[in-house]
Short mmCIF file of C-alpha atoms in Angstrom, two decimals:
data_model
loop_
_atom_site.label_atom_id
_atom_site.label_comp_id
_atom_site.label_asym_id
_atom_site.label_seq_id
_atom_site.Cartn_x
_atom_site.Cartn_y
_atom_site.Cartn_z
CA UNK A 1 0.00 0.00 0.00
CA UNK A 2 0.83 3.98 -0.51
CA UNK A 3 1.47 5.98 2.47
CA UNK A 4 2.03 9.90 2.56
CA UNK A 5 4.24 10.58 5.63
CA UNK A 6 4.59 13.58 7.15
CA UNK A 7 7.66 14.73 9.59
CA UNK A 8 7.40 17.86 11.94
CA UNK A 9 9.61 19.72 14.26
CA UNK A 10 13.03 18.23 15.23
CA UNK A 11 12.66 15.35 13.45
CA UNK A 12 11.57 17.26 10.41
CA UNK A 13 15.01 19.11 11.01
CA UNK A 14 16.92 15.72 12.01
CA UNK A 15 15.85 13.69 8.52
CA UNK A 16 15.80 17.25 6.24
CA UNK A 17 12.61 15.82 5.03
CA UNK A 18 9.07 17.52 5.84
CA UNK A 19 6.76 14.91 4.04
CA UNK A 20 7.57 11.46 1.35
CA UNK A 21 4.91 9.07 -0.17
CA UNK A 22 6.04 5.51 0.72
CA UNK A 23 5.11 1.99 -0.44
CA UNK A 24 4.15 -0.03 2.84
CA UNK A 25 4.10 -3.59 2.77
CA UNK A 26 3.78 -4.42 7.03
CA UNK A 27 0.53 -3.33 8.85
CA UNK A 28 0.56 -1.29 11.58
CA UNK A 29 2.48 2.05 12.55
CA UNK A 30 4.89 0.00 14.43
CA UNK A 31 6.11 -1.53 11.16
CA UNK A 32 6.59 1.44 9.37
CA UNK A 33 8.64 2.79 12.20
CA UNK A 34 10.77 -0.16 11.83
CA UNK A 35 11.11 0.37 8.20
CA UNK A 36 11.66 3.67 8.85
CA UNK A 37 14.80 2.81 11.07
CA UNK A 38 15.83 0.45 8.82
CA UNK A 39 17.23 3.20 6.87
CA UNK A 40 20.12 3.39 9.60
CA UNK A 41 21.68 7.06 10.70
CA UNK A 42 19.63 9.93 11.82
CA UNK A 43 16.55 7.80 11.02
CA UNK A 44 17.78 5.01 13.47
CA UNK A 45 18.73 7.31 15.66
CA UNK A 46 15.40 9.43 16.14
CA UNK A 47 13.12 6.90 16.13
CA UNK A 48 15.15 4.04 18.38
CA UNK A 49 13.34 2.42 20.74
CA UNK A 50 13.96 5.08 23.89
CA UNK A 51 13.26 7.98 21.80
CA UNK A 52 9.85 9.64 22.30
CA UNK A 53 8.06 10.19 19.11
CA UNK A 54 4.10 10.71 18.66
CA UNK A 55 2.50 8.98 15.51
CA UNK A 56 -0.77 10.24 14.32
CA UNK A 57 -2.68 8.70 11.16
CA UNK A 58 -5.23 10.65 9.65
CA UNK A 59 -4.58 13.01 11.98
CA UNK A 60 -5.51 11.81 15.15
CA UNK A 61 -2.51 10.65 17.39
CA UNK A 62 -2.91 6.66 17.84
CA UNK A 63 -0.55 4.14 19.95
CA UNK A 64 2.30 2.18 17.94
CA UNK A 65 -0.11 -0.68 17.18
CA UNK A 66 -2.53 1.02 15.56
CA UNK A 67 -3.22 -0.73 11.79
CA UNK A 68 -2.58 1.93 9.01
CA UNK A 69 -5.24 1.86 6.08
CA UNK A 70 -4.04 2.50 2.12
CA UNK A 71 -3.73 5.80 1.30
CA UNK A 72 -3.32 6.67 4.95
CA UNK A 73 -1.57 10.13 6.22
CA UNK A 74 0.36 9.23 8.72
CA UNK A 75 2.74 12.17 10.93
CA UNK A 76 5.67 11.13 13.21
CA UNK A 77 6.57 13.98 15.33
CA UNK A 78 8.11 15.09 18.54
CA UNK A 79 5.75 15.38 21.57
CA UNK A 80 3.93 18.63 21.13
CA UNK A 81 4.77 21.80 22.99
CA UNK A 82 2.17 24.63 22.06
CA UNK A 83 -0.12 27.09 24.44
CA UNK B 1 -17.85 28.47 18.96
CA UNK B 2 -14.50 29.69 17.68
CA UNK B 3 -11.47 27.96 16.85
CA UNK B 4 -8.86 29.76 14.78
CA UNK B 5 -5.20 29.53 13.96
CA UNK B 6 -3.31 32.51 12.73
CA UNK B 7 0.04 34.11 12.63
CA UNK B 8 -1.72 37.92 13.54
CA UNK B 9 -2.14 39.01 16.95
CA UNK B 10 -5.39 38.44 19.09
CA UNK B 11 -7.39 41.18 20.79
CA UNK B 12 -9.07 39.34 24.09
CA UNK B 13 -10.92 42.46 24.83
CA UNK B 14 -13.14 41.75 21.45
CA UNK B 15 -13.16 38.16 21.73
CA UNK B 16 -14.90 38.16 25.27
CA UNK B 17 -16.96 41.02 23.90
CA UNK B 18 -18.09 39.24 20.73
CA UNK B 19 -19.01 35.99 22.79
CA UNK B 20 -21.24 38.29 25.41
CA UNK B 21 -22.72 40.44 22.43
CA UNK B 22 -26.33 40.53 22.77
CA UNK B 23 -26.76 37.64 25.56
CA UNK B 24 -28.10 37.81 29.13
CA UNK B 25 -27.70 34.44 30.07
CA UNK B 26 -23.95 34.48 30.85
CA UNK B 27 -23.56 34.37 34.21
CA UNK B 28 -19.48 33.99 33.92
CA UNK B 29 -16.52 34.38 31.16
CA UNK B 30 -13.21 32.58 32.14
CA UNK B 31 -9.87 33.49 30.39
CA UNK B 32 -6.68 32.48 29.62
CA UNK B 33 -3.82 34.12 27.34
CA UNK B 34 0.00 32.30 27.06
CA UNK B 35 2.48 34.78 26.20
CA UNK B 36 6.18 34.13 25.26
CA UNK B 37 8.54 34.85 28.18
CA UNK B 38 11.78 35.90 27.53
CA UNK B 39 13.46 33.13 29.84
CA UNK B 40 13.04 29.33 29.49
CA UNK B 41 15.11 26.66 31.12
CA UNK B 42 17.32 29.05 32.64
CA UNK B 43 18.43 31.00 29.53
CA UNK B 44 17.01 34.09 27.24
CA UNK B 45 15.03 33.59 25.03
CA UNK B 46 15.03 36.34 21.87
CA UNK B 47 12.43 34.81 19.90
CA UNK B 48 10.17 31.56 19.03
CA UNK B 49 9.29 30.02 16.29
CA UNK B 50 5.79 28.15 16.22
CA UNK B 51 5.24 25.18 13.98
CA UNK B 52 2.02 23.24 13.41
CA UNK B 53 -0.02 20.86 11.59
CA UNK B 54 -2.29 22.33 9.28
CA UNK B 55 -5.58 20.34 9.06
CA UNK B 56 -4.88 17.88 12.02
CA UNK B 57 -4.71 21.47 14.35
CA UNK B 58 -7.73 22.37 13.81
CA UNK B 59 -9.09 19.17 14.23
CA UNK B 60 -7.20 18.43 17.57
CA UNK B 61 -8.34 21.87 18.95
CA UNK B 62 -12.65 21.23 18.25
CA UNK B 63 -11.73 17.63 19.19
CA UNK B 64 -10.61 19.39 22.83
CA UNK B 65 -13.54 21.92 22.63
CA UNK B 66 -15.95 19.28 22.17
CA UNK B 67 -14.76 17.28 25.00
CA UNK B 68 -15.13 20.12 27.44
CA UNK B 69 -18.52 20.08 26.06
CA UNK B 70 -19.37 17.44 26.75
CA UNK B 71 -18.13 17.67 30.07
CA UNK B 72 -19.64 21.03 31.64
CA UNK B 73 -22.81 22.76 30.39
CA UNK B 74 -21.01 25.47 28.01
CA UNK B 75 -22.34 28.56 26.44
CA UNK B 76 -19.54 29.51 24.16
CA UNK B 77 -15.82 28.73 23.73
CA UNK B 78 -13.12 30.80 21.76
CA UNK B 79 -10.14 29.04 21.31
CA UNK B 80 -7.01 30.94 19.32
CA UNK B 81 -3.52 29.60 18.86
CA UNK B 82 -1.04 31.77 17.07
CA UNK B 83 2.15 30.27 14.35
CA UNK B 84 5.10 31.98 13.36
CA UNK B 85 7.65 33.61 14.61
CA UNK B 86 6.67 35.58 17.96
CA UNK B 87 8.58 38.18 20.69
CA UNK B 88 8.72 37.61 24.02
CA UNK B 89 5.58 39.74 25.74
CA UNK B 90 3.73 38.36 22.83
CA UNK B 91 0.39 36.26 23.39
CA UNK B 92 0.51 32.79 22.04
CA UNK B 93 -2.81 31.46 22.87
CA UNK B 94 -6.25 32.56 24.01
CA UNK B 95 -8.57 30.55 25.68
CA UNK B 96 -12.50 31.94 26.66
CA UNK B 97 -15.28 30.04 28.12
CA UNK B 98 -18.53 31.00 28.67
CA UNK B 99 -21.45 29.69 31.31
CA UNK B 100 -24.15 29.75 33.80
CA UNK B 101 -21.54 29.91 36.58
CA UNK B 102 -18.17 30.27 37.21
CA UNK B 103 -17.14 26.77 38.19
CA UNK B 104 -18.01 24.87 34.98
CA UNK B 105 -16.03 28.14 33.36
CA UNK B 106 -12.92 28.08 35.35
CA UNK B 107 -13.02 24.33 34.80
CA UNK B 108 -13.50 23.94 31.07
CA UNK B 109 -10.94 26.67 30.38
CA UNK B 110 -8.47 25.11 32.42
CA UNK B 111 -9.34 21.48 30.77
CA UNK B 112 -8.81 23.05 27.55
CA UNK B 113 -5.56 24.34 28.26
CA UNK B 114 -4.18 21.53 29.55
CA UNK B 115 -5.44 19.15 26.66
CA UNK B 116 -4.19 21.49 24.35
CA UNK B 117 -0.27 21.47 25.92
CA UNK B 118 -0.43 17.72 25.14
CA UNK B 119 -2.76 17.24 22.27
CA UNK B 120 -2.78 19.41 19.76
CA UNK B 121 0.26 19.42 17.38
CA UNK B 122 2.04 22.85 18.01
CA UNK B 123 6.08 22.85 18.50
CA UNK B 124 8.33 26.08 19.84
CA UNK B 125 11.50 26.49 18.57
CA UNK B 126 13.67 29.52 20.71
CA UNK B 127 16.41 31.42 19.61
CA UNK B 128 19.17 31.70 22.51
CA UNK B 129 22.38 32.93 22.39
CA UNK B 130 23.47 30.12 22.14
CA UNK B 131 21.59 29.28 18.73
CA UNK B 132 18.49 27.46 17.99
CA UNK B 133 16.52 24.81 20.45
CA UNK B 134 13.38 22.91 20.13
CA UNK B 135 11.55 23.43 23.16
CA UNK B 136 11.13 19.50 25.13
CA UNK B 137 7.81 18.71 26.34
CA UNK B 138 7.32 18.99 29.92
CA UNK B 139 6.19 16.15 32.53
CA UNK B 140 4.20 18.48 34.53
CA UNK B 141 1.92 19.50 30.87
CA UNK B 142 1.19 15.32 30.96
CA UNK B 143 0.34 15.51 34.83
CA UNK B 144 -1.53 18.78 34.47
CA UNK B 145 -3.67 16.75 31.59
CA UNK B 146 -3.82 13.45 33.47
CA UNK B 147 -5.33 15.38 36.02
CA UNK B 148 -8.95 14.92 34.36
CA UNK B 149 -9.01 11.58 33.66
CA UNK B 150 -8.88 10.38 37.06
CA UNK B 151 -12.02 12.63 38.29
CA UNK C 1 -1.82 45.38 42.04
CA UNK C 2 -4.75 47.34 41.24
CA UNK C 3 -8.10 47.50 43.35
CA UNK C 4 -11.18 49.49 41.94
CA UNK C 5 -14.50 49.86 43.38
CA UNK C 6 -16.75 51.56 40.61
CA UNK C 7 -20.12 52.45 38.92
CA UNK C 8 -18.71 52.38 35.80
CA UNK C 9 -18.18 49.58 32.97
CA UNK C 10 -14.45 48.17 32.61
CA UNK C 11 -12.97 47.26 29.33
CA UNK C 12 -11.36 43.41 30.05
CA UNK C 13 -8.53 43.97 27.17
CA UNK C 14 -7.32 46.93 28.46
CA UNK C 15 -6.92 45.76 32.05
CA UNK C 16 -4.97 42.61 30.56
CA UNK C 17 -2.96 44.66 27.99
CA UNK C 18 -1.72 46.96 30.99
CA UNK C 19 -0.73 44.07 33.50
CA UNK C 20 1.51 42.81 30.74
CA UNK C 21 2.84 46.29 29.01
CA UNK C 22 6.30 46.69 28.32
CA UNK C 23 6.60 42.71 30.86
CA UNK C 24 8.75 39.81 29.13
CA UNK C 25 8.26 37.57 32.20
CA UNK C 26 4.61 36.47 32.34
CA UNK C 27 3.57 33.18 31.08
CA UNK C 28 0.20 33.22 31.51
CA UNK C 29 -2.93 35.36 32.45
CA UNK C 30 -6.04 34.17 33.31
CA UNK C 31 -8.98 36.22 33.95
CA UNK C 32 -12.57 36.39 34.83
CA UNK C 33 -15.38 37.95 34.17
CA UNK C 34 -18.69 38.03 35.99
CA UNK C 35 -22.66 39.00 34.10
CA UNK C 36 -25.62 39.99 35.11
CA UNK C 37 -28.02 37.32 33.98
CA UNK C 38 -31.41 37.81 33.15
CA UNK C 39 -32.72 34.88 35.24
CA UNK C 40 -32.21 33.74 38.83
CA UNK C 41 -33.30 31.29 41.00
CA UNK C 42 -36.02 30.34 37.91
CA UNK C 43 -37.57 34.49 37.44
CA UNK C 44 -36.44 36.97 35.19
CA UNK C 45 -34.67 39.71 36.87
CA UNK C 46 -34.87 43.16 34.47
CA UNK C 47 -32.31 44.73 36.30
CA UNK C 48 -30.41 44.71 39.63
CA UNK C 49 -28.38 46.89 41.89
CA UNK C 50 -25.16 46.35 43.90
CA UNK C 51 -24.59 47.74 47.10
CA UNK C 52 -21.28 47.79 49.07
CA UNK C 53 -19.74 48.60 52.06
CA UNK C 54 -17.21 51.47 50.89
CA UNK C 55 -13.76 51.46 52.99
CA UNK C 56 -14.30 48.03 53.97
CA UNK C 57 -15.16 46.94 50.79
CA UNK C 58 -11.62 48.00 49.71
CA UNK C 59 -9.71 46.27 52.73
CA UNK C 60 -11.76 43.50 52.03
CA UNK C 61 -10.50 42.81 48.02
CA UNK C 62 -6.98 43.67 49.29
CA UNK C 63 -6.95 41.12 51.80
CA UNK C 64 -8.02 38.43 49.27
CA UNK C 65 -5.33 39.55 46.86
CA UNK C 66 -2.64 39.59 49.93
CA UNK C 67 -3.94 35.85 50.23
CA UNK C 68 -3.50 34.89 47.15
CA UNK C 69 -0.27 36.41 46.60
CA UNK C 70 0.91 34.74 49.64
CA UNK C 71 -0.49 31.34 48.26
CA UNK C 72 0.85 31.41 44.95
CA UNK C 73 3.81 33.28 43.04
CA UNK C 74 2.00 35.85 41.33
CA UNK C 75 3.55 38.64 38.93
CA UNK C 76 0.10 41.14 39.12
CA UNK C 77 -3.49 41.09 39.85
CA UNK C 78 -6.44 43.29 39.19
CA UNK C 79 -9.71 43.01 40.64
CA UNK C 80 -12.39 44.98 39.36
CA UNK C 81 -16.49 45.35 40.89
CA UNK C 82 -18.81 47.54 39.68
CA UNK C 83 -21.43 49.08 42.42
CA UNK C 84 -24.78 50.58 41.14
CA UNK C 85 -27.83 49.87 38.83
CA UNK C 86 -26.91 47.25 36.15
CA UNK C 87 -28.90 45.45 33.48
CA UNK C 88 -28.71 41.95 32.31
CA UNK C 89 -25.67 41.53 30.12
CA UNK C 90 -23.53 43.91 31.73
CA UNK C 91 -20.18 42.98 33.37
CA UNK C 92 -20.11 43.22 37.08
CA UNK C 93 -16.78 41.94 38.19
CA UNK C 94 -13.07 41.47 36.49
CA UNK C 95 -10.19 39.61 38.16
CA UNK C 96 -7.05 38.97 36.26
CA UNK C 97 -4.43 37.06 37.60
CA UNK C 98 -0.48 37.46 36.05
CA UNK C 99 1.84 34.45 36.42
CA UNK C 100 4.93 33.14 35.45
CA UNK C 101 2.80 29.24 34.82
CA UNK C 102 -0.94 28.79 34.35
CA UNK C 103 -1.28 26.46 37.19
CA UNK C 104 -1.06 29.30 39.80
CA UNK C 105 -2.92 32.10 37.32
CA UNK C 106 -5.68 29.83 37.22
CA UNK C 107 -6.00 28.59 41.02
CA UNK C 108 -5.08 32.42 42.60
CA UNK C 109 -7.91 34.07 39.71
CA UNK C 110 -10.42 30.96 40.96
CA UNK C 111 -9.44 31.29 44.71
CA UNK C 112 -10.08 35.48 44.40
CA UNK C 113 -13.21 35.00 42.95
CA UNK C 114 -14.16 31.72 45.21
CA UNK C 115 -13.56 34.07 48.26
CA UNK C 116 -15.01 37.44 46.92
CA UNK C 117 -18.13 35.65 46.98
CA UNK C 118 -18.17 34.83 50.43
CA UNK C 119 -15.85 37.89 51.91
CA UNK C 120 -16.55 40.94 50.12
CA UNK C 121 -19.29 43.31 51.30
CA UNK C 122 -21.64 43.66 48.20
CA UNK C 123 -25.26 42.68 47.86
CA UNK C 124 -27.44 42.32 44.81
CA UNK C 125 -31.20 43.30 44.86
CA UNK C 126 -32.68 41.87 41.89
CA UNK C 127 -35.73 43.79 39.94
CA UNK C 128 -38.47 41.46 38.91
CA UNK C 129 -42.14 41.40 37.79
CA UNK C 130 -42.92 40.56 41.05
CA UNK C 131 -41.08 43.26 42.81
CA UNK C 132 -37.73 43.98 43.82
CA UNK C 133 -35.83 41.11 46.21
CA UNK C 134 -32.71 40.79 47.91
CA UNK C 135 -30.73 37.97 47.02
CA UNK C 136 -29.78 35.10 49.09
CA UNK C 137 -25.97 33.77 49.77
CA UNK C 138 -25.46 30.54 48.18
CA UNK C 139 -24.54 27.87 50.13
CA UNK C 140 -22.58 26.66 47.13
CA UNK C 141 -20.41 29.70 47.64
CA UNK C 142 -19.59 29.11 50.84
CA UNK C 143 -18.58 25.38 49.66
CA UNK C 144 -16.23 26.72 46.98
CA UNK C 145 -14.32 29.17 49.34
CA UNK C 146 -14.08 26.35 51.66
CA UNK C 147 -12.53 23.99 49.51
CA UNK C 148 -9.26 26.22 49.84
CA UNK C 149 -9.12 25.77 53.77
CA UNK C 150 -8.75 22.00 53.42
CA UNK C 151 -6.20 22.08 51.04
CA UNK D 1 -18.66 53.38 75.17
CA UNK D 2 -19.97 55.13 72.27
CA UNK D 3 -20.06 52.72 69.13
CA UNK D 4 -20.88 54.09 65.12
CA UNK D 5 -23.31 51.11 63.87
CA UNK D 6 -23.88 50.87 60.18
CA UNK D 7 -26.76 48.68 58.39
CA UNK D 8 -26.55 47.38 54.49
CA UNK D 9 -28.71 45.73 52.35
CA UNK D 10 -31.70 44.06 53.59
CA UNK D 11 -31.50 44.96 57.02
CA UNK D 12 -30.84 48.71 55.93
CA UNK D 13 -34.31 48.09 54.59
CA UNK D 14 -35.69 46.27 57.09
CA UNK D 15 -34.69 48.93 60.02
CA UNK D 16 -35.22 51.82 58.06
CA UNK D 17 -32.14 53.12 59.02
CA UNK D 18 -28.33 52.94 57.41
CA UNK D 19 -26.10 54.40 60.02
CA UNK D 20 -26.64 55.75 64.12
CA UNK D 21 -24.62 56.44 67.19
CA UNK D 22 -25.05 54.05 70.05
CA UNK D 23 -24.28 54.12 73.55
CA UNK D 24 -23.18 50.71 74.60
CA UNK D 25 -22.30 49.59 77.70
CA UNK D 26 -21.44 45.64 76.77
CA UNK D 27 -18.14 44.07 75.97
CA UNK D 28 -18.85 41.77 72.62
CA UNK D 29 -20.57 42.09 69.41
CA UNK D 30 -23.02 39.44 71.16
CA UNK D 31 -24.02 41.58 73.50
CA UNK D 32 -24.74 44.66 70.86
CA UNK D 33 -27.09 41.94 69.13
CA UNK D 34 -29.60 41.33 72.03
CA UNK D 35 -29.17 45.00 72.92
CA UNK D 36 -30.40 45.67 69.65
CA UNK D 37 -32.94 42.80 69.92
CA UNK D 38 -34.51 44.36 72.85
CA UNK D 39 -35.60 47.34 71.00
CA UNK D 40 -38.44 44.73 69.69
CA UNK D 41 -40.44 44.72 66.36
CA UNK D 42 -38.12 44.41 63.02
CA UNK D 43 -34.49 44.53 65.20
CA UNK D 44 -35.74 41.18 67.33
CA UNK D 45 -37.52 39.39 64.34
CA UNK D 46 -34.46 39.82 61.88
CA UNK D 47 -31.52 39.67 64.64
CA UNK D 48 -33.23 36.23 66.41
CA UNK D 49 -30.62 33.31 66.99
CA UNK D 50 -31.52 31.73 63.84
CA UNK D 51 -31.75 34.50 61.89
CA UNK D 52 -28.21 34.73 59.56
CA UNK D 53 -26.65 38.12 59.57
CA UNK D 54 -22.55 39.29 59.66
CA UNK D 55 -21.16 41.66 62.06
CA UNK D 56 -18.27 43.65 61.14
CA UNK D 57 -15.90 45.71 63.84
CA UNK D 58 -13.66 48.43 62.30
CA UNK D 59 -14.61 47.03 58.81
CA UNK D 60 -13.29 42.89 59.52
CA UNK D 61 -16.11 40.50 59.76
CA UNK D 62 -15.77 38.58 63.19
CA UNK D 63 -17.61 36.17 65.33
CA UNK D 64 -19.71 37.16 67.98
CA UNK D 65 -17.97 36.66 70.89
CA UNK D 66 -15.06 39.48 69.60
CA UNK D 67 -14.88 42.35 71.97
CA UNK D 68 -15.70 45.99 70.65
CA UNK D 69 -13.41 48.99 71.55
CA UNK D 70 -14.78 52.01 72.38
CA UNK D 71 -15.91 54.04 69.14
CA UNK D 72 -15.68 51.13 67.09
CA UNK D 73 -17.71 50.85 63.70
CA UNK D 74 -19.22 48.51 63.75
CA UNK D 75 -21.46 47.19 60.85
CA UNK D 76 -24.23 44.50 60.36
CA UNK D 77 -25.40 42.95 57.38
CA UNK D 78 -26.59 40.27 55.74
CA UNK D 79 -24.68 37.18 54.25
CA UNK D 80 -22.86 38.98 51.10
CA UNK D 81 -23.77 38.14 47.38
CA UNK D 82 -21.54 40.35 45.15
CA UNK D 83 -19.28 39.55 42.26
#
């Protein structure tokens, strides 16, 4: 399936990327966060398993086993800091 | 109900106004502005930089609003959040709620804020002297939100 | 600090705009704002007036702010009641609370208000079609001031 | 002692009368009450013992057993209802 992912804030900075359309093969937002770190370097690095990182798909935030759906939006992003 | 996201200044003055404007049941109007401070984590702070999530904001913020709802008996509730770059003295964020009586007011505007510091998908950058940092989310924001799920 | 006892209206945005002029240190402000409804205790009420005790009235708001500045690390307040004839709709009372967090704006702005009700000498008589009545304290007042002596 | 007594509100109303100058020859606010109660009529129907009023010395509300100075104000109302 086709993902559109989106990357705010420091880790927007941290992968010089602020969105990519991906092809998804796993099922849930865990997997694509270990696809994600797959890529090794800063991407390893910002999204190992101590780092804290919010995922949200369709935008609403959801927890790491949350399924993603084709053609999802799906955001990776520090926790927020606003008001 | 309001919920708006701009880079432009507020005026809480006309909000409150424009949510009492030709009613006589309000009994009570609670408020809340953020401003930048020029001092975070021990250093200056020159400026900020606010970054957001267009579309998912928005939603996030009436998701809040509707919550508090849901929760009290509400009039009215203005919610404003600013982007962009801001000075310190500047307001961030405005928060109104109208009702009956003041303690559903004080407590949906409080519940609001609170929600909001963990919820909705703002991020502050500052500019020190000593260059650039993202501003880290704070434990007592998740305590201060936690705070209404155990009542 | 500013105190005001007065018959006339007060403009909410310019009270707030002048506790933060020309500041770079406050985080937060929250604020409140009390109506005159146009129904109580299940009658319409056309109008009412406030009475007050002046010179004790004055000591009175002053020793509520003391207390609250005492509780909490404050940075200003304002507390503003009007006295007189007013109609539904109007504004009656303003207090604004200056912090460095919104945790202590909030509680000191709540705590003012919770204990204005119970402390400060004012008393409403309501005009209805039935005639003009005094209003009765409510004993919910007197729960939500006491809610700060147990904590 | 000579004693400045104010009245607000509904007892203003209710005694016809907002301000006098007592002679007063008790020690506590208790014992202004039933010397005002003894005047009969509208002072003992809305000072009775169950009756809910606030007394005031030199403008600080205080229970009814605090002792009044001589030329004291002293002031008696009902519960208050602003803000």
């Amino acid at each position: 399936m086709t993902l559109r992912i989106l990357y705010f804030a420091r880790l927007r900075e941290r992968f010089g990327l602020a969105e990519e359309t991906l092809d998804f093969s796993g099922a849930t937002a865990a997997d694509l966060v270990r696809q994600l770190q797959a890529r090794g370097g800063v991407w390893a690095e910002n999204l190992a398993a101590g780092r804290t990182f919010r995922v949200a798909v369709n935008q609403e935030i959801v927890a790491l086993d949350a399924p993603l759906p084709d053609h999802a939006e799906v955001a990776i992003f520090p926790p927020v800091t606003g008001g | 109900m309001r919920i708006r996201v701009q880079n432009e200044a507020f005026d809480l003055g006309a909000e409150v106004d424009a949510m009492r404007a030709g009613r006589t049941d309000i009994g009570a109007i609670a408020s809340f502005v953020g401003l930048a401070r020029d001092m975070n984590e021990g250093s200056g702070v020159a400026a900020m930089t606010l970054e957001h999530y267009p579309g998912m904001t928005e939603k996030a913020l009436a998701k809040l609003v509707d919550e508090a709802c849901s929760r009290w008996a509400l009039l009215d509730v203005t919610v404003i959040h600013r982007v962009g770059r801001l000075l310190p003295g500047d307001p961030i964020v405005l928060v109104a709620v109208a009702g009956q009586h003041r303690g559903e007011a004080f407590a949906a505007c409080e519940f609001i804020m609170d929600y909001l510091k963990t919820q909705a998908p703002f991020w502050k950058k500052e500019e020190t002297v000593d260059g650039e940092r993202w501003v880290e989310a704070r434990a007592s924001d998740d305590a201060a939100a936690a705070r209404w799920t155990d009542s």
